[in-house]
Coordinates of C-alpha atoms in Angstrom, one line a residue:
X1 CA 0.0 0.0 0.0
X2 CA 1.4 3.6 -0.8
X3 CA 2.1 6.1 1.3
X4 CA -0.8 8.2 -0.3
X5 CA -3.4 5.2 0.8
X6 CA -2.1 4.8 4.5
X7 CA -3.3 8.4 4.9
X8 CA -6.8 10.1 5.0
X9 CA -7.3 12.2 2.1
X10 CA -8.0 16.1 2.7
X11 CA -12.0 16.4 2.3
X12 CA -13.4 20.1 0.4
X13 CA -15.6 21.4 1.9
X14 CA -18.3 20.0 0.1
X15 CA -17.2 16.6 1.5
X16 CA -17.5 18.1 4.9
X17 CA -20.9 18.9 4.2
X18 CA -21.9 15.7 3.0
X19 CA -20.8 13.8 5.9
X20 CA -22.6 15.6 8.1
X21 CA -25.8 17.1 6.8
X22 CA -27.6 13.8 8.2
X23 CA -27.1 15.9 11.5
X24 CA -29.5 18.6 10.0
X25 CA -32.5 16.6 9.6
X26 CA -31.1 14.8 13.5
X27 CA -31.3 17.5 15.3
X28 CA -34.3 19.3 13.6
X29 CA -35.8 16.2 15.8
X30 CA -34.2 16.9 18.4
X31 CA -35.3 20.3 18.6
X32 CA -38.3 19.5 18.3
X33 CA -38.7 17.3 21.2
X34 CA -36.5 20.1 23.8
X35 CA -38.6 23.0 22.9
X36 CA -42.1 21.0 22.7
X37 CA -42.5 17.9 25.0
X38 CA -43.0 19.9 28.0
X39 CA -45.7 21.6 25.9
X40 CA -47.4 18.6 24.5
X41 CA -47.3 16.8 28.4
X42 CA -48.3 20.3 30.3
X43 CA -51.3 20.2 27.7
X44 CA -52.0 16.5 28.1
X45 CA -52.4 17.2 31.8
X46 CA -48.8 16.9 33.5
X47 CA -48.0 19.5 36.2
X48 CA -44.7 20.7 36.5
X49 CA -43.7 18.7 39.2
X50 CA -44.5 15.7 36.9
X51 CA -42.4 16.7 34.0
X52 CA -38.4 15.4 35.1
X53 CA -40.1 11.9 35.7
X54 CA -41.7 12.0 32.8
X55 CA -38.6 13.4 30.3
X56 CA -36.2 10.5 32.2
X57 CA -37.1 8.3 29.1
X58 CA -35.0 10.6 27.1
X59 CA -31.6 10.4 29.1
X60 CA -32.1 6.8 30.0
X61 CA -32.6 5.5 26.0
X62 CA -29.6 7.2 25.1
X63 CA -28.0 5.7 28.3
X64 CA -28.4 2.0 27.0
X65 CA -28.5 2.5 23.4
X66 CA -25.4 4.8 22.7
X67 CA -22.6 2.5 24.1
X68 CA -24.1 -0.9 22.7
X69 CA -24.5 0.8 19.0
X70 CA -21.1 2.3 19.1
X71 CA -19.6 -1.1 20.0
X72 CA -21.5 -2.8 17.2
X73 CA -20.9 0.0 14.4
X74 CA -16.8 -0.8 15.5
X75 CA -17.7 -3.8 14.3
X76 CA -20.2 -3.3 11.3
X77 CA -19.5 -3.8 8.1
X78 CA -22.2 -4.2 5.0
X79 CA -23.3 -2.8 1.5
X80 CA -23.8 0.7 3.4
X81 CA -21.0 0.4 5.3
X82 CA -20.0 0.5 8.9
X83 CA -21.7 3.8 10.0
X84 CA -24.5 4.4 7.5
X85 CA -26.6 1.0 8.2
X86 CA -27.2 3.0 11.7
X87 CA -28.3 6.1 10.2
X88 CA -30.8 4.8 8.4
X89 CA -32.1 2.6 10.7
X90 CA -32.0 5.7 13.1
X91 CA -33.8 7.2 10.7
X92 CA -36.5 5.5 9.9
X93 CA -37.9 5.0 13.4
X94 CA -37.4 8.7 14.4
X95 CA -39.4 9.5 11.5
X96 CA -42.3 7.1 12.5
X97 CA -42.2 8.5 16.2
X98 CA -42.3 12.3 15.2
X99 CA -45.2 11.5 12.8
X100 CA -47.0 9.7 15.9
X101 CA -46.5 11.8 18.7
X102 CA -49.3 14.5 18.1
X103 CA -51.8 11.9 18.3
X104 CA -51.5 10.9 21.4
X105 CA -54.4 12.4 22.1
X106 CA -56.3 9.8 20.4
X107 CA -55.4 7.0 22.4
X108 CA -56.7 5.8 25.5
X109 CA -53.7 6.8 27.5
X110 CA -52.6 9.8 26.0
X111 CA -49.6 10.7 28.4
X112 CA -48.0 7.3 28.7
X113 CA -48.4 7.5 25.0
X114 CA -46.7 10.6 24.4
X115 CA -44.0 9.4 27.1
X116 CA -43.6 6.0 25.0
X117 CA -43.2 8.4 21.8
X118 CA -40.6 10.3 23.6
X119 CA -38.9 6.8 24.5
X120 CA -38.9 5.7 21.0
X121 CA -37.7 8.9 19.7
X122 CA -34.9 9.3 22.0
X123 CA -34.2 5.8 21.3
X124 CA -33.9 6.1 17.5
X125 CA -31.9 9.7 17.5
X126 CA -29.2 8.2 19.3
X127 CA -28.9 5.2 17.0
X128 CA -28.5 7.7 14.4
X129 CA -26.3 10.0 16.0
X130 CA -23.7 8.3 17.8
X131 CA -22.5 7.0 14.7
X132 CA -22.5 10.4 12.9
X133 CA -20.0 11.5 15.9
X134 CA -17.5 8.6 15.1
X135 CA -18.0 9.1 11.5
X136 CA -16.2 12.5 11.6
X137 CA -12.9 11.2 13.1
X138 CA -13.5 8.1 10.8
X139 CA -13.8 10.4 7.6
X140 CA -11.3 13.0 8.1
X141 CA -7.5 13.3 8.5
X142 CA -6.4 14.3 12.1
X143 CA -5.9 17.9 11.1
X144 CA -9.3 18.3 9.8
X145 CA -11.2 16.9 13.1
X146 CA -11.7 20.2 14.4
X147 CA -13.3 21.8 11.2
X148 CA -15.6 18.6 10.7
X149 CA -16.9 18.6 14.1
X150 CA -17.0 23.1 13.3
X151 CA -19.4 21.9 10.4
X152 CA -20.9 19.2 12.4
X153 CA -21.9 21.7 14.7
X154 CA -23.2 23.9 12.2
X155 CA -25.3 22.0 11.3
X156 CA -26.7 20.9 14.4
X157 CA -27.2 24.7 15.0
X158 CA -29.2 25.1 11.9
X159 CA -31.1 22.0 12.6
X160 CA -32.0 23.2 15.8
X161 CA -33.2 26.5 14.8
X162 CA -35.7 24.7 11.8
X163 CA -37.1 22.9 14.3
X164 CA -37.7 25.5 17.0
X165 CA -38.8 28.1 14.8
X166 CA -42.0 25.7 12.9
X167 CA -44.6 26.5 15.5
X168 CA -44.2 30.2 16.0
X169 CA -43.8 30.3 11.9
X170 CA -46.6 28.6 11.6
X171 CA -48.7 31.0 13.8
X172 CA -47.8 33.6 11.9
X173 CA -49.0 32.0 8.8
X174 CA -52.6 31.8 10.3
X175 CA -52.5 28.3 11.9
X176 CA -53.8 27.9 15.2
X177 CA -51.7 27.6 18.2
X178 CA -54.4 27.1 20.7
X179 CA -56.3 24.3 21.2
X180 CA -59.0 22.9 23.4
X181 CA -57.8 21.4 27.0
X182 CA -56.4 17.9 26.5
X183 CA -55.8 18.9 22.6
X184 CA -52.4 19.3 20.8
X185 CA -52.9 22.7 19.2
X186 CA -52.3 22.4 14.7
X187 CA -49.1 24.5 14.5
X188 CA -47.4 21.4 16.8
X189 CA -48.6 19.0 15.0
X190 CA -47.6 19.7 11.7
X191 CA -44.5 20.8 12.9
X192 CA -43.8 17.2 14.2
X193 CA -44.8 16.0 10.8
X194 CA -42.9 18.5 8.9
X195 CA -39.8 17.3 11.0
X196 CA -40.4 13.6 10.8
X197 CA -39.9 14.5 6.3
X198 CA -37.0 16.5 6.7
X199 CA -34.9 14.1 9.2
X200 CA -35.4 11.1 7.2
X201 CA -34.8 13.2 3.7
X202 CA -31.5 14.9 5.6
X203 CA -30.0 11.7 6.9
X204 CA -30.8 10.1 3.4
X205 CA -29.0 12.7 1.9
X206 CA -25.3 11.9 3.7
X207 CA -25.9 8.1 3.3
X208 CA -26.0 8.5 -0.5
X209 CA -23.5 11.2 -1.4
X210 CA -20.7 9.3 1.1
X211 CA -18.2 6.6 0.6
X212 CA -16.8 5.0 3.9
X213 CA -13.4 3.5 3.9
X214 CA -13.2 -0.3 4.0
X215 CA -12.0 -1.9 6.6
X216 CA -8.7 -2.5 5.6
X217 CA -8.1 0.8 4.4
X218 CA -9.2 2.1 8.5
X219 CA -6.4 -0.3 9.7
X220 CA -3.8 1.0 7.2
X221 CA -4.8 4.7 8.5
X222 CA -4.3 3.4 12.3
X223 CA -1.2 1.5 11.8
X224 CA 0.4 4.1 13.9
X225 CA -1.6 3.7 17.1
X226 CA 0.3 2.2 20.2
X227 CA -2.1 0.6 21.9
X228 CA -4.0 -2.8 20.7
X229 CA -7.9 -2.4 20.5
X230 CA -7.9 -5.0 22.8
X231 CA -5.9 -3.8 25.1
X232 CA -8.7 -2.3 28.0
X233 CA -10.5 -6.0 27.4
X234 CA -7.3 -8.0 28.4
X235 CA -7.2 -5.8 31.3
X236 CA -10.0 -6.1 32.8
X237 CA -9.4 -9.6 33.6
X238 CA -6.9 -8.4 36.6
X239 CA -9.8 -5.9 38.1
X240 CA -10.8 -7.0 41.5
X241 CA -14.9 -7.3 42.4
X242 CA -14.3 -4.0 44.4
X243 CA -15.5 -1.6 41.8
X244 CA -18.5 -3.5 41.1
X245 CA -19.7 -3.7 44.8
X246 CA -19.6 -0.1 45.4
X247 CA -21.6 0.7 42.5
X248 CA -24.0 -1.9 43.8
X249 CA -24.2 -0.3 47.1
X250 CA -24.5 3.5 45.7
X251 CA -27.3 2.2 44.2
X252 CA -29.0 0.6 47.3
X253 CA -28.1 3.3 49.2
X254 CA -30.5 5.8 46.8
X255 CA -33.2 3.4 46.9
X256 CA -32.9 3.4 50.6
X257 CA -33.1 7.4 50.9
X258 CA -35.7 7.5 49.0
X259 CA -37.9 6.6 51.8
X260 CA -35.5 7.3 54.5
X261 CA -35.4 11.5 53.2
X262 CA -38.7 11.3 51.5
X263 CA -37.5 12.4 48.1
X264 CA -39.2 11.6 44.6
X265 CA -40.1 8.1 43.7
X266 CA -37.8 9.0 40.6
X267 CA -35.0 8.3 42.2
X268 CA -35.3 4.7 42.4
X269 CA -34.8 4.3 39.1
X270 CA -31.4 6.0 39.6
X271 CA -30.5 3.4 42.2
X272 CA -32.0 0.3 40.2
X273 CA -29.5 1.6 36.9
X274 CA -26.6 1.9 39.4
X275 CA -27.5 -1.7 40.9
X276 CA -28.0 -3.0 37.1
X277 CA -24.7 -1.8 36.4
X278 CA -22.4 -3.0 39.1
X279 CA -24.0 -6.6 38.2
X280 CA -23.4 -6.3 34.9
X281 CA -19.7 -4.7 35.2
X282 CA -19.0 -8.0 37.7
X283 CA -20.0 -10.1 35.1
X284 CA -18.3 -8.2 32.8
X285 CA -15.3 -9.2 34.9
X286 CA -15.7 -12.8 35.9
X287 CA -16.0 -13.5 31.9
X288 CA -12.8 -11.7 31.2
X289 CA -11.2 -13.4 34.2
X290 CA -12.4 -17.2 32.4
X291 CA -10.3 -15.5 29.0
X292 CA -13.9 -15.0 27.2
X293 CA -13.1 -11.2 26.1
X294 CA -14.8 -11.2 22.5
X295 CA -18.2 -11.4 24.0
X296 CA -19.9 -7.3 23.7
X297 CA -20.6 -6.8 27.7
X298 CA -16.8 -7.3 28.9
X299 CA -15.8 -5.1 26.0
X300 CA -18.3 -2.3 26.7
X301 CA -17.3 -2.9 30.5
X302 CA -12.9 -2.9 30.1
X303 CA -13.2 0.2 27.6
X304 CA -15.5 2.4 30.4
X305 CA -13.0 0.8 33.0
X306 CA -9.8 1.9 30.7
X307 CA -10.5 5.1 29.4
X308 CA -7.5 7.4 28.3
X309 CA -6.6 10.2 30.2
X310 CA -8.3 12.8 28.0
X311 CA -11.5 11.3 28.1
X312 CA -11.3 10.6 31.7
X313 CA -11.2 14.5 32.4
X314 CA -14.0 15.6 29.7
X315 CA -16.1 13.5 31.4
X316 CA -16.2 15.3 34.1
X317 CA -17.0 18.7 32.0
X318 CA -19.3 17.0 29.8
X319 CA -20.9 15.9 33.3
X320 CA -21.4 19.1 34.4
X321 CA -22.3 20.5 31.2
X322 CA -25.0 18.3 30.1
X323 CA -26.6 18.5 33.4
X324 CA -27.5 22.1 32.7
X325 CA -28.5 22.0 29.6
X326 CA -31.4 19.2 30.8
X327 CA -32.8 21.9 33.3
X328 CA -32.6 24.2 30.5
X329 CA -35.2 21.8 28.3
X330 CA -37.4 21.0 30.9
X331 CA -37.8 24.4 32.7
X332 CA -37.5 27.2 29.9
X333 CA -41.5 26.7 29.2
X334 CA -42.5 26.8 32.5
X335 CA -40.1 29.6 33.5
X336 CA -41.1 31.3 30.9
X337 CA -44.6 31.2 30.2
X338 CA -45.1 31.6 34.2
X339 CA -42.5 34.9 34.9
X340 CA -43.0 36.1 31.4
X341 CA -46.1 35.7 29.7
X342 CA -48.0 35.3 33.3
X343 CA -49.6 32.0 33.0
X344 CA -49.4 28.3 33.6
X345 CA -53.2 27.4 32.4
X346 CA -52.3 25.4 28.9
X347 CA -55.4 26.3 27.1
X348 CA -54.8 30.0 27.5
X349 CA -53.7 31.9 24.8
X350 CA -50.9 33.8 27.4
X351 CA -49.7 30.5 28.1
X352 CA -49.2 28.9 24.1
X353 CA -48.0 32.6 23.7
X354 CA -45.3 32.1 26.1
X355 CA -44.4 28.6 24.7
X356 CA -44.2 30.0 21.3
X357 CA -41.5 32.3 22.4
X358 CA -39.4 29.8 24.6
X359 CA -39.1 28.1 20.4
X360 CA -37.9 31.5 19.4
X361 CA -35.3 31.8 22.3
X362 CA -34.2 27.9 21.3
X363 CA -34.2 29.3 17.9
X364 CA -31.7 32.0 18.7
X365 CA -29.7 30.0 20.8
X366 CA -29.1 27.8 18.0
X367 CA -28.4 30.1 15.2
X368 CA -26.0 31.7 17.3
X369 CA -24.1 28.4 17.9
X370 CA -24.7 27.7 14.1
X371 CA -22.4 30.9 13.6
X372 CA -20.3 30.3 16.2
X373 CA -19.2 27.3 15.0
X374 CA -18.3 28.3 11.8
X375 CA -17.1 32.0 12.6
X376 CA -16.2 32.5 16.5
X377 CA -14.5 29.2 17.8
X378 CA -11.8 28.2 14.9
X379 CA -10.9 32.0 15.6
X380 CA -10.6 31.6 19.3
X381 CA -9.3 27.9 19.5
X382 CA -6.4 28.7 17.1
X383 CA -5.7 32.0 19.2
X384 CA -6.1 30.0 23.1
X385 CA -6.1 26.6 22.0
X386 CA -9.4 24.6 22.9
X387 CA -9.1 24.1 26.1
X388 CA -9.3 27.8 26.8
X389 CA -11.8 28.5 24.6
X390 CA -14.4 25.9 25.9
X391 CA -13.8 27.5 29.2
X392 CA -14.6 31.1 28.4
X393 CA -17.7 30.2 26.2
X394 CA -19.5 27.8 29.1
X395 CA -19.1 30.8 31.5
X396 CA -20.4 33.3 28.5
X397 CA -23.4 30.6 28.9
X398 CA -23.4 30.3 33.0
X399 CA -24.0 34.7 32.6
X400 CA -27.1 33.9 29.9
X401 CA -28.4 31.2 32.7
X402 CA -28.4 33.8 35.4
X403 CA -30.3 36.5 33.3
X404 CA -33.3 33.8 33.2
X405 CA -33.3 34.7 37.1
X406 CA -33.4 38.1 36.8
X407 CA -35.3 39.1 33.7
X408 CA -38.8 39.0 33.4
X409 CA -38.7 40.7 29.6
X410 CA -39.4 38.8 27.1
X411 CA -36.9 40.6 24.2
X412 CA -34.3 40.9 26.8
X413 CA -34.1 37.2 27.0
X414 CA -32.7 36.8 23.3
X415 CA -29.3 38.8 25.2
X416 CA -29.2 35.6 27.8
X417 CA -29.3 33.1 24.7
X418 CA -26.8 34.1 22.8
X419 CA -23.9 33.4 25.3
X420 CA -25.9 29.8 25.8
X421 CA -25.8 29.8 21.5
X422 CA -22.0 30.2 22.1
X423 CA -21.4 27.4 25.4
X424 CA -23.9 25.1 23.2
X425 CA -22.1 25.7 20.1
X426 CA -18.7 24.8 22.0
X427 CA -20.1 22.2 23.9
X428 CA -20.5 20.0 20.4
X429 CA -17.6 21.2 19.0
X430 CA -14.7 20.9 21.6
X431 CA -14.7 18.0 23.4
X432 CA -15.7 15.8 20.2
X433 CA -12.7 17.2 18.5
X434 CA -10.6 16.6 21.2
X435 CA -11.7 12.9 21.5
X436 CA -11.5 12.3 18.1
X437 CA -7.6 13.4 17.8
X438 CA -6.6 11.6 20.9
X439 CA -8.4 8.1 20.8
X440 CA -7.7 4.9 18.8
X441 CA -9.5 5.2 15.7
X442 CA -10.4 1.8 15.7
X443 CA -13.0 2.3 18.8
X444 CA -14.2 5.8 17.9
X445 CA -17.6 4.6 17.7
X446 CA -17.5 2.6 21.4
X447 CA -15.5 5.6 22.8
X448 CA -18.0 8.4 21.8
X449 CA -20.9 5.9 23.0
X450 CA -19.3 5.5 26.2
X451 CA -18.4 9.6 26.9
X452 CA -22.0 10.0 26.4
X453 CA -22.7 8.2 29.4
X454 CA -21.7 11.6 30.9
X455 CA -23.8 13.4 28.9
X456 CA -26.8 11.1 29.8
X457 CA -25.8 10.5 33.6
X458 CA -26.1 14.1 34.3
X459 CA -29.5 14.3 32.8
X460 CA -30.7 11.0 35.0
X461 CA -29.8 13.0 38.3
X462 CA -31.9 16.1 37.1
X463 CA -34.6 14.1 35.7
X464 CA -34.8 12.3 39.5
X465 CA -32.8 14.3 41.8
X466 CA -33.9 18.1 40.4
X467 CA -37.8 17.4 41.2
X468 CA -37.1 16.6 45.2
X469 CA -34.9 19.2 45.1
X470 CA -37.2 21.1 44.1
X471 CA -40.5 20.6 45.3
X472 CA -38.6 20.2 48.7
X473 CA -37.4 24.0 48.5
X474 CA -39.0 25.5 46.0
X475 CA -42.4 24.3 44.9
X476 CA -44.0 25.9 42.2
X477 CA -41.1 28.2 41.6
X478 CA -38.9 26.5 38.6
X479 CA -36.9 29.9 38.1
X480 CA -34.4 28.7 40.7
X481 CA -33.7 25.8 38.7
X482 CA -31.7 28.4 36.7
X483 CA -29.2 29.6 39.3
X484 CA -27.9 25.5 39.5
X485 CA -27.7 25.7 35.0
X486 CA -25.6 28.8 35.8
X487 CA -23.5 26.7 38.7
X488 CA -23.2 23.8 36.7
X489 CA -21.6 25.7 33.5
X490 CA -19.2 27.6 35.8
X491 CA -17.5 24.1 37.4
X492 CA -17.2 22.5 34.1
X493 CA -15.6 25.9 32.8
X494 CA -13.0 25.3 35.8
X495 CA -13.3 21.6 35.2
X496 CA -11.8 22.0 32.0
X497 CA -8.8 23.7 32.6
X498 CA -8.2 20.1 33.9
X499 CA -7.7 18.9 30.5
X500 CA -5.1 20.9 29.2
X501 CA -2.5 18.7 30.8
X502 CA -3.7 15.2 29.0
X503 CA -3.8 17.0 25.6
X504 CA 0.5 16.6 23.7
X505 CA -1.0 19.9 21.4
X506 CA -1.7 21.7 24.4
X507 CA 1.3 20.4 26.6
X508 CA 3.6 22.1 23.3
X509 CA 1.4 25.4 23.9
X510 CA 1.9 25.3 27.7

C-alpha cells in the first residue's frame, strides 16, 4: 500500500458537508422534542412537578442505546458500510415517532403514550447520532477533526433552529396555536410532521452522497496507534470485584433514601441503573477473568473501566455540562410562560404565547451556535487553543443562565441566549474534537458511545434528583432551577482547565 493510501485524504468542503448534513435533519428532531414535549405533556395534563419523571425516558434510552450501538458500528460492516446501516435505521424509526406523537391524544392513554413516543424517539436519534459523531474522526485526517466537528456543529445549530422556529412560523401564517384542553394545538402537530420529512430526507441525503473507507483501508490509516484495541478488554481480567460492589451499594443506598429523606419516587430508578450496572460490570469481569473477552458486555465494560486520560477529564465537564442544559429543556417553558407571559393554564392563549417564544429563544440559541461554530470558535481555538476556549464560552453561557433569574422581559431574554448559543455551540464542537484526535480510531464509535454516558448520567440526576430538590425547596417556583444551570456551567468551565495537561498539542502550547 502507498504512502498516499495509508493516509486520510484532505475532504473540500463540500465533503465536509456531506458527511454531516444527516445531522441537520437529526437535530431538527431533536429540537423539536426540547422546545415541545414539556408543551405537549403540560397540555395532556402533566403538572410541572411531573415533568423530570416523565422526560427520564429521554436520558435513559440514550443511556443504554449509545454504548451498545457504538460497539456494534466498531464492528459493522455491509453494503452501506459501517456507520451508515445506523443512520438509516435511526432514521427511519425517528421518522415514525415524530409523525406519531401529536396523536396521542387519540389514544386511550394519552400521556403514557406521548411518554412511549418520547422513549422511542430518543431511542432512534441516538442510533443515528452516535454514529455520525464517530463518523467525523472516521472520515477525516487528524488535522481536519476540528473543522468537521465546526461543520458538524453547524449544522446541528441550523437543525435546531428549523425545528424550534416551525410552531411560532406557523402561527404567523394563520394556523392555530391554541387548542381545546387535552388537545395538541395544529401549529405542533404539523411541525412534528414537517420534522419527521425532513430528518429522514437529511439523513438520506449523507448516506448516498458518502463513501466510507473499507476496513482494511481504516487499519492501514491506524497503523500508527500504540495501543491494541484489545488492550482495556485484556485488562479487565486483573480488576478486582471491588469496583462492582460499590456501584451496587450506591445504588441501594439511593433506593434506601428515598424513603429514609422522603425524596421523589424517581430516584429509584437512579439506584436500580446503578444496581444493574455493578451486576453487569461483575459479570463483565468474571468472563474476562475465564479469557472469554470477544463477547460485547466485557468489552463495553474494560473500555468504560480503561479510558484514556483525556476522556477521563471531559467527562467530568461534559458531566457538568449536560446536566444544565437538561434543566434548561425541561424548565424554559415553565419559567417562561409563568415569569414572562404570566400563565401556567395550557389552554390559554398567554400561556401557548409564552411557549411560542421559549421556540424563538431555542431558535436564537441555536443560530447563534450555528455561527459560532463556523465563525467565532476556529478563531478563538487557534488564538487559546481549545481548552481555553471551551472555558470562556461555558461561563459566556453560565452569565445567559443567570439572566433567566433576573429578567422578566421577554426581548431581553434573546441577550441571555446568545452566550448559551456560544457554550452550546462549543459544547458539540470541543470535546468531540478533542476525542476524536486523541483516541484509537479503531473504537471511535465505542468511545463516543461510552463519553456520552456523561452526557446522559447528568440528565438521569436532574430528571430524579432536580424534582425533590425542588419541590422540597422550592415548589412551584422552577426559576431557581436556573441559578444550578448557571452553577453547573461555571464548574465544568474550571473543570476543564483540567484537560489541558492530557492534551501533547496543548502540553507544546503550555
Amino acid at each position: 500500500m502507498t504512502q498516499a493510501l495509508r493516509e486520510k485524504p484532505r475532504q473540500n468542503f463540500a465533503g465536509l458537508w456531506n458527511i454531516s448534513f444527516g445531522f441537520f435533519g437529526i437535530q431538527i428532531g431533536f429540537a423539536l422534542q426540547n422546545s415541545n414535549m414539556s408543551r405537549v405533556f403540560q397540555t395532556l395534563g402533566s403538572s410541572i412537578d411531573d415533568l423530570p419523571a416523565l422526560w427520564v425516558a429521554a436520558p435513559l434510552t440514550g443511556l443504554l442505546v449509545q454504548p451498545i450501538i457504538g460497539h456494534l458500528s466498531d464492528r459493522t460492516w455491509n453494503r452501506l458500510g459501517r456507520r451508515r446501516p445506523y443512520f438509516l435505521t435511526g432514521a427511519i424509526l425517528s421518522a415514525i415517532a415524530l409523525f406519531l406523537m401529536p396523536l396521542s391524544p387519540a389514544f386511550g392513554a394519552p400521556l403514557l403514550f406521548a411518554a412511549a413516543m418520547l422513549w422511542m424517539l430518543d431511542a432512534s436519534l441516538n442510533i443515528s447520532m452516535e454514529p455520525f459523531r464517530a463518523f467525523v474522526g472516521d472520515m477525516l485526517h487528524a488535522d481536519q477533526h476540528a473543522a468537521g466537528y465546526a461543520v458538524q456543529t453547524a449544522f446541528i445549530g441550523a437543525g435546531a433552529v428549523v425545528g424550534s422556529i416551525f410552531p411560532w412560523l406557523l402561527e404567523q401564517a394563520g394556523v392555530s396555536n391554541v387548542a381545546p384542553d387535552g388537545g395538541i394545538p395544529d401549529t405542533v402537530k404539523l411541525s412534528f410532521w414537517g420534522g419527521s420529512l425532513a430528518l429522514f430526507s437529511a439523513v438520506m441525503w449523507t448516506i448516498v452522497t458518502t463513501k466510507e473507507y473499507s476496513p482494511d483501508e481504516q487499519a492501514a490509516f491506524a497503523s500508527g496507534e500504540v495501543d491494541p484495541p484489545t488492550q482495556p478488554v485484556r485488562a479487565l481480567a486483573s480488576k478486582s470485584y471491588v469496583g462492582s460492589t460499590l456501584w451496587v451499594v450506591a445504588g441501594l443506598l439511593a433506593v434506601l433514601a428515598v424513603d429514609a429523606l422522603r425524596l421523589e419516587k424517581e430516584v429509584l430508578l437512579l439506584g436500580a441503573l446503578l444496581i444493574a450496572y455493578g451486576f453487569l460490570s461483575a459479570i463483565g469481569i468474571s468472563l474476562a477473568k475465564r479469557g472469554r473477552t470477544a463477547n460485547m458486555l466485557s468489552s463495553i465494560v474494560g473500555d468504560f473501566s480503561g479510558m484514556p486520560e483525556v476522556m477521563k477529564r471531559l467527562a467530568l465537564v461534559q458531566f457538568f455540562s449536560w446536566s444544565a442544559l437538561f434543566i434548561m429543556w425541561i424548565n424554559t417553558t415553565p419559567i417562561v410562560t409563568q415569569y414572562v407571559f404570566g400563565s401556567t393554564d395550557t389552554a390559554s392563549v398567554a400561556y401557548n404565547e409564552g411557549a411560542n417564544w421559549v421556540n424563538v429563544l431555542f431558535t436564537v440559541y441555536n443560530g447563534v451556535a450555528a455561527i459560532a461554530a463556523l465563525a467565532l470558535l476556529p478563531a478563538m481555538s487557534r488564538r487559546l487553543g481549545q481548552v481555553m476556549t471551551h472555558s470562556i464560552c461555558l461561563a459566556l453561557g453560565a452569565a445567559g443562565f443567570l439572566m433567566f433569574f433576573f429578567v422578566r422581559d421577554a426581548g431581553a431574554l434573546l441577550l441571555a441566549e446568545v452566550g448559551i448559543g456560544i457554550a452550546w455551540a462549543s459544547i458539540l464542537a470541543m470535546p468531540y474534537a478533542i476525542l476524536a484526535s486523541n483516541l484509537p480510531q479503531a473504537k471511535l464509535g465505542i468511545y463516543m458511545g461510552l463519553f456520552n454516558v456523561f452526557v446522559v448520567v447528568p440528565q438521569l440526576l436532574v430528571a430524579t434528583v432536580m424534582g425533590s430538590i425542588m419541590q422540597a425547596y422550592f415548589p412551584g417556583e422552577p426559576v431557581w432551577t436556573m441559578l444550578f444551570a448557571a452553577a453547573s456551567w461555571l464548574i465544568a468551565a474550571l473543570a476543564m482547565q483540567r484537560v489541558k495537561a492530557a492534551i501533547p498539542s496543548e502540553k507544546s502550547h503550555a
